[in-house]
């Protein structure tokens, strides 16, 4: 049995104030906004699992997405975490993690359902996530369906650091993003661009997100492979050496040969899944703006 209370979200970055109490005489369970301690445990578990959580994303979940992460505790002990980030019309569920020693007890499903409910309370029309083969059956039971495949490509050596990046305006990236996703995601892009660098060649445009341990290439849009080839040369020329370049591309982008030409190698894949009213043109999307967690 559970009791739920919430307040309406007051900004596009907040999922409201959530508190879910699941009555259990031995180990009372609570789903609530994640604390700094919860996040530290989550990052430690993520490191143990080999999950990649970019620096930019960690910063945003301490800042504008502070209340967009939910944690489950039982008897006062951390039992898992999930993130639920709303855009204007879509919401993204990510970072669903239960410590290995606590799996098989239903914690993951309860966190997932809490994230779905939190995003629906914001009025979004579609829900999105990336899924492993292990998680796919859970999501399909809740009405999610595969809409694509995401491939991770990595250039371990980083860039060449031999050129100064040209300053590009936000407008082309914002326009390409709106055309692909069918909604205005300017607040999301503005936050990413604060620490990033926009690269453009013709109609091809991407954002390089810096970090100490890796740099994310995305969001990334365009269809012309010659322009994408020129764009990747710009990126590898100006990115600093020694820091991995990582991008989560749609398998249908056709970019695999171009990535391989520029020293990238495949490093796993996931399913892109969605539920609700979709108004997207995934043919315009080359890569996500995150490693599967926020779109």
Short mmCIF file of C-alpha atoms in Angstrom, two decimals:
data_model
loop_
_atom_site.label_atom_id
_atom_site.label_comp_id
_atom_site.label_asym_id
_atom_site.label_seq_id
_atom_site.Cartn_x
_atom_site.Cartn_y
_atom_site.Cartn_z
CA UNK A 1 0.00 0.00 0.00
CA UNK A 2 1.33 3.45 -0.76
CA UNK A 3 0.45 7.07 -0.22
CA UNK A 4 1.59 9.78 -2.62
CA UNK A 5 1.69 13.53 -2.25
CA UNK A 6 3.05 16.09 -4.68
CA UNK A 7 2.89 19.74 -5.62
CA UNK A 8 2.56 20.91 -9.20
CA UNK A 9 5.85 21.55 -10.98
CA UNK A 10 6.63 25.24 -10.97
CA UNK A 11 9.24 25.27 -13.76
CA UNK A 12 10.15 23.12 -16.79
CA UNK A 13 13.13 21.80 -14.83
CA UNK A 14 11.25 20.55 -11.75
CA UNK A 15 9.08 17.47 -11.38
CA UNK A 16 7.38 18.77 -8.26
CA UNK A 17 7.79 17.75 -4.65
CA UNK A 18 7.41 13.99 -4.41
CA UNK A 19 7.13 11.76 -1.40
CA UNK A 20 6.00 8.16 -1.76
CA UNK A 21 5.68 6.05 1.37
CA UNK A 22 5.36 2.30 0.90
CA UNK A 23 4.24 0.70 4.13
CA UNK A 24 6.27 -2.30 5.22
CA UNK A 25 6.42 -3.33 8.87
CA UNK A 26 10.04 -4.45 8.67
CA UNK A 27 11.66 -2.05 6.20
CA UNK A 28 9.50 1.02 5.41
CA UNK A 29 10.25 2.23 1.86
CA UNK A 30 10.28 5.86 0.78
CA UNK A 31 10.68 7.37 -2.71
CA UNK A 32 11.75 11.01 -2.44
CA UNK A 33 13.94 13.62 -4.16
CA UNK A 34 17.54 12.40 -4.16
CA UNK A 35 20.00 13.94 -1.70
CA UNK A 36 23.69 14.64 -2.22
CA UNK A 37 24.44 11.45 -0.29
CA UNK A 38 22.14 9.48 -2.65
CA UNK A 39 23.95 10.91 -5.65
CA UNK A 40 27.36 10.00 -4.23
CA UNK A 41 26.24 6.39 -3.72
CA UNK A 42 24.71 6.33 -7.21
CA UNK A 43 27.93 7.58 -8.83
CA UNK A 44 29.93 4.97 -6.93
CA UNK A 45 27.55 2.23 -8.13
CA UNK A 46 27.68 3.64 -11.66
CA UNK A 47 31.48 3.49 -11.64
CA UNK A 48 31.34 -0.13 -10.49
CA UNK A 49 28.93 -0.96 -13.33
CA UNK A 50 31.00 0.88 -15.93
CA UNK A 51 28.30 3.49 -16.52
CA UNK A 52 29.41 6.82 -18.00
CA UNK A 53 27.85 9.90 -16.37
CA UNK A 54 29.20 13.10 -18.00
CA UNK A 55 30.46 15.98 -15.88
CA UNK A 56 27.96 18.37 -17.46
CA UNK A 57 25.09 16.08 -16.47
CA UNK A 58 26.37 15.74 -12.91
CA UNK A 59 26.51 19.52 -12.64
CA UNK A 60 22.96 19.95 -13.93
CA UNK A 61 21.58 17.38 -11.46
CA UNK A 62 23.10 19.48 -8.67
CA UNK A 63 21.61 22.64 -10.14
CA UNK A 64 18.55 23.09 -12.38
CA UNK A 65 17.65 19.37 -12.25
CA UNK A 66 18.13 19.13 -8.50
CA UNK A 67 14.60 17.78 -7.96
CA UNK A 68 14.57 15.68 -11.13
CA UNK A 69 16.27 12.71 -9.45
CA UNK A 70 14.30 10.33 -7.21
CA UNK A 71 15.82 7.92 -4.70
CA UNK A 72 14.28 4.91 -2.98
CA UNK A 73 15.32 4.05 0.56
CA UNK A 74 14.24 1.11 2.73
CA UNK A 75 14.85 1.23 6.44
CA UNK A 76 16.90 4.39 5.85
CA UNK A 77 19.27 2.63 3.39
CA UNK A 78 19.79 3.67 -0.24
CA UNK A 79 18.14 1.17 -2.60
CA UNK A 80 18.23 2.92 -5.96
CA UNK A 81 17.90 6.09 -8.01
CA UNK A 82 16.22 7.26 -11.22
CA UNK A 83 16.14 10.59 -13.06
CA UNK A 84 13.05 12.12 -14.71
CA UNK A 85 13.72 15.25 -16.79
CA UNK A 86 10.83 17.07 -18.51
CA UNK A 87 11.26 19.18 -21.62
CA UNK A 88 8.36 21.17 -23.06
CA UNK A 89 6.34 18.24 -24.44
CA UNK A 90 8.55 15.21 -23.78
CA UNK A 91 10.06 13.66 -20.67
CA UNK A 92 13.15 11.46 -20.35
CA UNK A 93 13.71 8.68 -17.82
CA UNK A 94 17.32 7.73 -17.18
CA UNK A 95 19.97 6.61 -14.75
CA UNK A 96 17.78 3.85 -13.28
CA UNK A 97 20.17 2.09 -10.92
CA UNK A 98 19.67 -0.38 -8.07
CA UNK A 99 22.79 -1.65 -6.26
CA UNK A 100 23.67 -5.16 -7.44
CA UNK A 101 23.17 -6.69 -3.99
CA UNK A 102 19.58 -5.36 -3.79
CA UNK A 103 18.24 -6.41 -7.18
CA UNK A 104 15.29 -8.75 -7.60
CA UNK A 105 13.18 -7.03 -4.93
CA UNK A 106 11.10 -4.79 -7.19
CA UNK A 107 12.96 -1.58 -6.33
CA UNK A 108 13.76 -0.82 -9.97
CA UNK A 109 10.16 -1.18 -11.08
CA UNK A 110 8.89 1.05 -8.26
CA UNK A 111 11.42 3.74 -9.12
CA UNK A 112 10.54 3.50 -12.79
CA UNK A 113 6.81 3.88 -12.12
CA UNK A 114 7.48 6.85 -9.83
CA UNK A 115 9.47 8.52 -12.62
CA UNK A 116 6.64 7.91 -15.10
CA UNK A 117 4.09 9.39 -12.68
CA UNK A 118 6.32 12.39 -11.95
CA UNK A 119 6.75 13.22 -15.64
CA UNK A 120 3.06 12.71 -16.43
CA UNK A 121 2.24 15.20 -13.68
CA UNK A 122 4.19 17.80 -15.68
CA UNK A 123 1.84 17.37 -18.64
CA UNK A 124 4.35 15.95 -21.12
CA UNK A 125 2.86 14.18 -24.16
CA UNK A 126 5.58 11.57 -24.67
CA UNK A 127 8.03 9.62 -22.52
CA UNK A 128 11.46 8.47 -23.68
CA UNK A 129 14.28 6.26 -22.45
CA UNK A 130 17.13 4.07 -23.63
CA UNK A 131 16.99 0.43 -22.61
CA UNK A 132 19.30 -2.52 -22.31
CA UNK A 133 18.07 -5.96 -23.39
CA UNK A 134 17.57 -6.72 -19.68
CA UNK A 135 15.32 -3.70 -19.11
CA UNK A 136 13.30 -3.90 -22.34
CA UNK A 137 10.60 -6.31 -21.05
CA UNK A 138 9.83 -4.08 -18.03
CA UNK A 139 9.36 -1.04 -20.24
CA UNK A 140 7.27 -2.88 -22.83
CA UNK A 141 4.88 -3.99 -20.08
CA UNK A 142 4.31 -0.31 -19.31
CA UNK A 143 3.47 0.59 -22.90
CA UNK A 144 6.88 1.65 -24.23
CA UNK A 145 7.86 0.50 -27.72
CA UNK A 146 11.22 0.48 -29.54
CA UNK A 147 11.61 3.36 -32.00
CA UNK A 148 15.30 3.01 -32.82
CA UNK A 149 18.71 1.78 -31.78
CA UNK A 150 21.45 3.87 -30.20
CA UNK A 151 25.10 3.02 -30.85
CA UNK A 152 27.92 4.41 -28.73
CA UNK A 153 31.09 5.36 -30.58
CA UNK A 154 34.30 6.39 -28.81
CA UNK A 155 37.57 7.98 -29.94
CA UNK A 156 39.85 7.10 -27.05
CA UNK A 157 42.74 9.35 -28.05
CA UNK A 158 40.64 12.51 -27.89
CA UNK A 159 41.28 15.33 -30.35
CA UNK A 160 44.41 16.81 -31.90
CA UNK A 161 44.22 20.24 -30.26
CA UNK A 162 45.78 21.80 -33.36
CA UNK A 163 43.22 24.49 -34.18
CA UNK A 164 41.20 27.17 -32.44
CA UNK A 165 37.45 26.45 -32.58
CA UNK A 166 35.31 28.96 -34.45
CA UNK A 167 32.52 30.54 -32.44
CA UNK A 168 29.10 29.51 -33.79
CA UNK A 169 25.71 30.94 -32.70
CA UNK A 170 23.08 28.90 -30.85
CA UNK A 171 20.33 29.58 -33.42
CA UNK A 172 21.23 26.84 -35.99
CA UNK A 173 21.47 24.22 -33.25
CA UNK A 174 18.17 25.35 -31.72
CA UNK A 175 16.42 25.31 -35.10
CA UNK A 176 17.73 21.82 -35.97
CA UNK A 177 16.75 20.54 -32.54
CA UNK A 178 13.21 21.91 -32.83
CA UNK A 179 12.80 20.49 -36.34
CA UNK A 180 13.89 17.02 -35.21
CA UNK A 181 12.07 16.74 -31.87
CA UNK A 182 8.96 18.76 -32.72
CA UNK A 183 9.18 20.90 -29.59
CA UNK A 184 11.07 23.85 -28.16
CA UNK A 185 14.00 22.65 -26.01
CA UNK A 186 15.86 25.97 -25.75
CA UNK A 187 16.24 25.86 -21.93
CA UNK A 188 17.96 22.47 -22.22
CA UNK A 189 20.24 23.59 -25.06
CA UNK A 190 21.09 26.87 -23.34
CA UNK A 191 22.31 25.02 -20.28
CA UNK A 192 24.45 22.66 -22.35
CA UNK A 193 25.94 25.45 -24.46
CA UNK A 194 27.12 27.37 -21.38
CA UNK A 195 29.98 24.89 -21.07
CA UNK A 196 30.11 23.63 -24.65
CA UNK A 197 31.19 24.57 -28.15
CA UNK A 198 28.93 24.51 -31.22
CA UNK A 199 30.46 23.18 -34.45
CA UNK A 200 28.81 23.59 -37.86
CA UNK A 201 29.40 22.63 -41.48
CA UNK A 202 26.60 23.51 -43.88
CA UNK A 203 23.39 22.16 -42.36
CA UNK A 204 25.28 19.76 -40.08
CA UNK A 205 25.57 21.02 -36.52
CA UNK A 206 26.64 19.52 -33.20
CA UNK A 207 27.57 20.52 -29.68
CA UNK A 208 30.84 19.37 -28.13
CA UNK A 209 30.40 19.13 -24.35
CA UNK A 210 33.72 19.32 -22.48
CA UNK A 211 34.74 17.28 -19.45
CA UNK A 212 37.84 16.14 -17.61
CA UNK A 213 37.39 12.44 -18.43
CA UNK A 214 35.37 12.58 -21.67
CA UNK A 215 33.74 14.97 -24.11
CA UNK A 216 30.24 14.32 -25.45
CA UNK A 217 29.41 15.01 -29.10
CA UNK A 218 25.73 15.86 -29.17
CA UNK A 219 23.08 16.88 -29.75
CA UNK A 220 24.00 16.40 -33.40
CA UNK A 221 21.87 16.98 -36.49
CA UNK A 222 22.17 16.77 -40.27
CA UNK A 223 21.86 14.31 -43.16
CA UNK A 224 24.65 15.09 -45.63
CA UNK A 225 27.59 12.72 -45.03
CA UNK A 226 30.12 15.05 -46.70
CA UNK A 227 29.12 17.81 -44.29
CA UNK A 228 29.32 15.36 -41.39
CA UNK A 229 32.82 14.38 -42.50
CA UNK A 230 33.91 18.04 -42.51
CA UNK A 231 32.24 18.53 -39.14
CA UNK A 232 34.10 15.61 -37.56
CA UNK A 233 37.39 16.96 -38.88
CA UNK A 234 36.63 20.29 -37.19
CA UNK A 235 35.87 18.51 -33.93
CA UNK A 236 38.93 16.27 -33.89
CA UNK A 237 41.20 19.16 -34.89
CA UNK A 238 40.06 21.48 -32.10
CA UNK A 239 39.26 19.03 -29.27
CA UNK A 240 42.09 18.65 -26.75
CA UNK A 241 44.12 15.43 -26.86
CA UNK A 242 43.96 12.73 -24.19
CA UNK A 243 40.26 13.12 -23.36
CA UNK A 244 37.88 10.63 -24.94
CA UNK A 245 35.32 11.78 -27.49
CA UNK A 246 32.02 9.93 -26.97
CA UNK A 247 28.79 10.07 -28.96
CA UNK A 248 25.50 8.12 -28.84
CA UNK A 249 24.35 7.99 -32.46
CA UNK A 250 21.20 6.59 -34.01
CA UNK A 251 21.96 3.42 -35.94
CA UNK A 252 19.92 4.80 -38.86
CA UNK A 253 22.13 7.90 -39.16
CA UNK A 254 24.49 6.14 -41.59
CA UNK A 255 27.41 7.82 -39.86
CA UNK A 256 29.28 4.64 -38.88
CA UNK A 257 31.79 4.68 -41.79
CA UNK A 258 32.54 8.38 -41.22
CA UNK A 259 33.11 7.80 -37.50
CA UNK A 260 35.42 4.88 -38.25
CA UNK A 261 37.39 7.05 -40.71
CA UNK A 262 38.02 9.52 -37.88
CA UNK A 263 39.29 7.01 -35.33
CA UNK A 264 36.05 6.20 -33.51
CA UNK A 265 35.20 2.63 -32.51
CA UNK A 266 31.83 1.09 -31.49
CA UNK A 267 31.36 0.57 -27.73
CA UNK A 268 27.92 -0.99 -27.23
CA UNK A 269 24.30 -0.25 -28.06
CA UNK A 270 20.88 0.25 -26.47
CA UNK A 271 17.27 0.49 -27.63
CA UNK A 272 15.58 3.88 -27.92
CA UNK A 273 12.04 3.45 -26.57
CA UNK A 274 9.07 5.81 -26.35
CA UNK A 275 5.46 6.03 -25.23
CA UNK A 276 2.72 8.55 -25.96
CA UNK A 277 2.10 11.04 -28.75
CA UNK A 278 5.29 11.31 -30.80
CA UNK A 279 5.97 14.30 -33.05
CA UNK A 280 9.61 13.65 -33.90
CA UNK A 281 11.63 13.23 -37.08
CA UNK A 282 14.40 10.86 -36.04
CA UNK A 283 15.82 10.94 -39.58
CA UNK A 284 17.13 14.41 -38.67
CA UNK A 285 18.90 13.15 -35.53
CA UNK A 286 22.50 11.98 -35.69
CA UNK A 287 23.22 11.76 -31.95
CA UNK A 288 21.56 12.45 -28.62
CA UNK A 289 22.57 15.34 -26.37
CA UNK A 290 23.40 12.95 -23.53
CA UNK A 291 24.46 9.36 -22.99
CA UNK A 292 20.86 8.23 -23.11
CA UNK A 293 19.47 9.88 -20.00
CA UNK A 294 17.97 13.25 -20.99
CA UNK A 295 17.57 13.24 -24.76
#
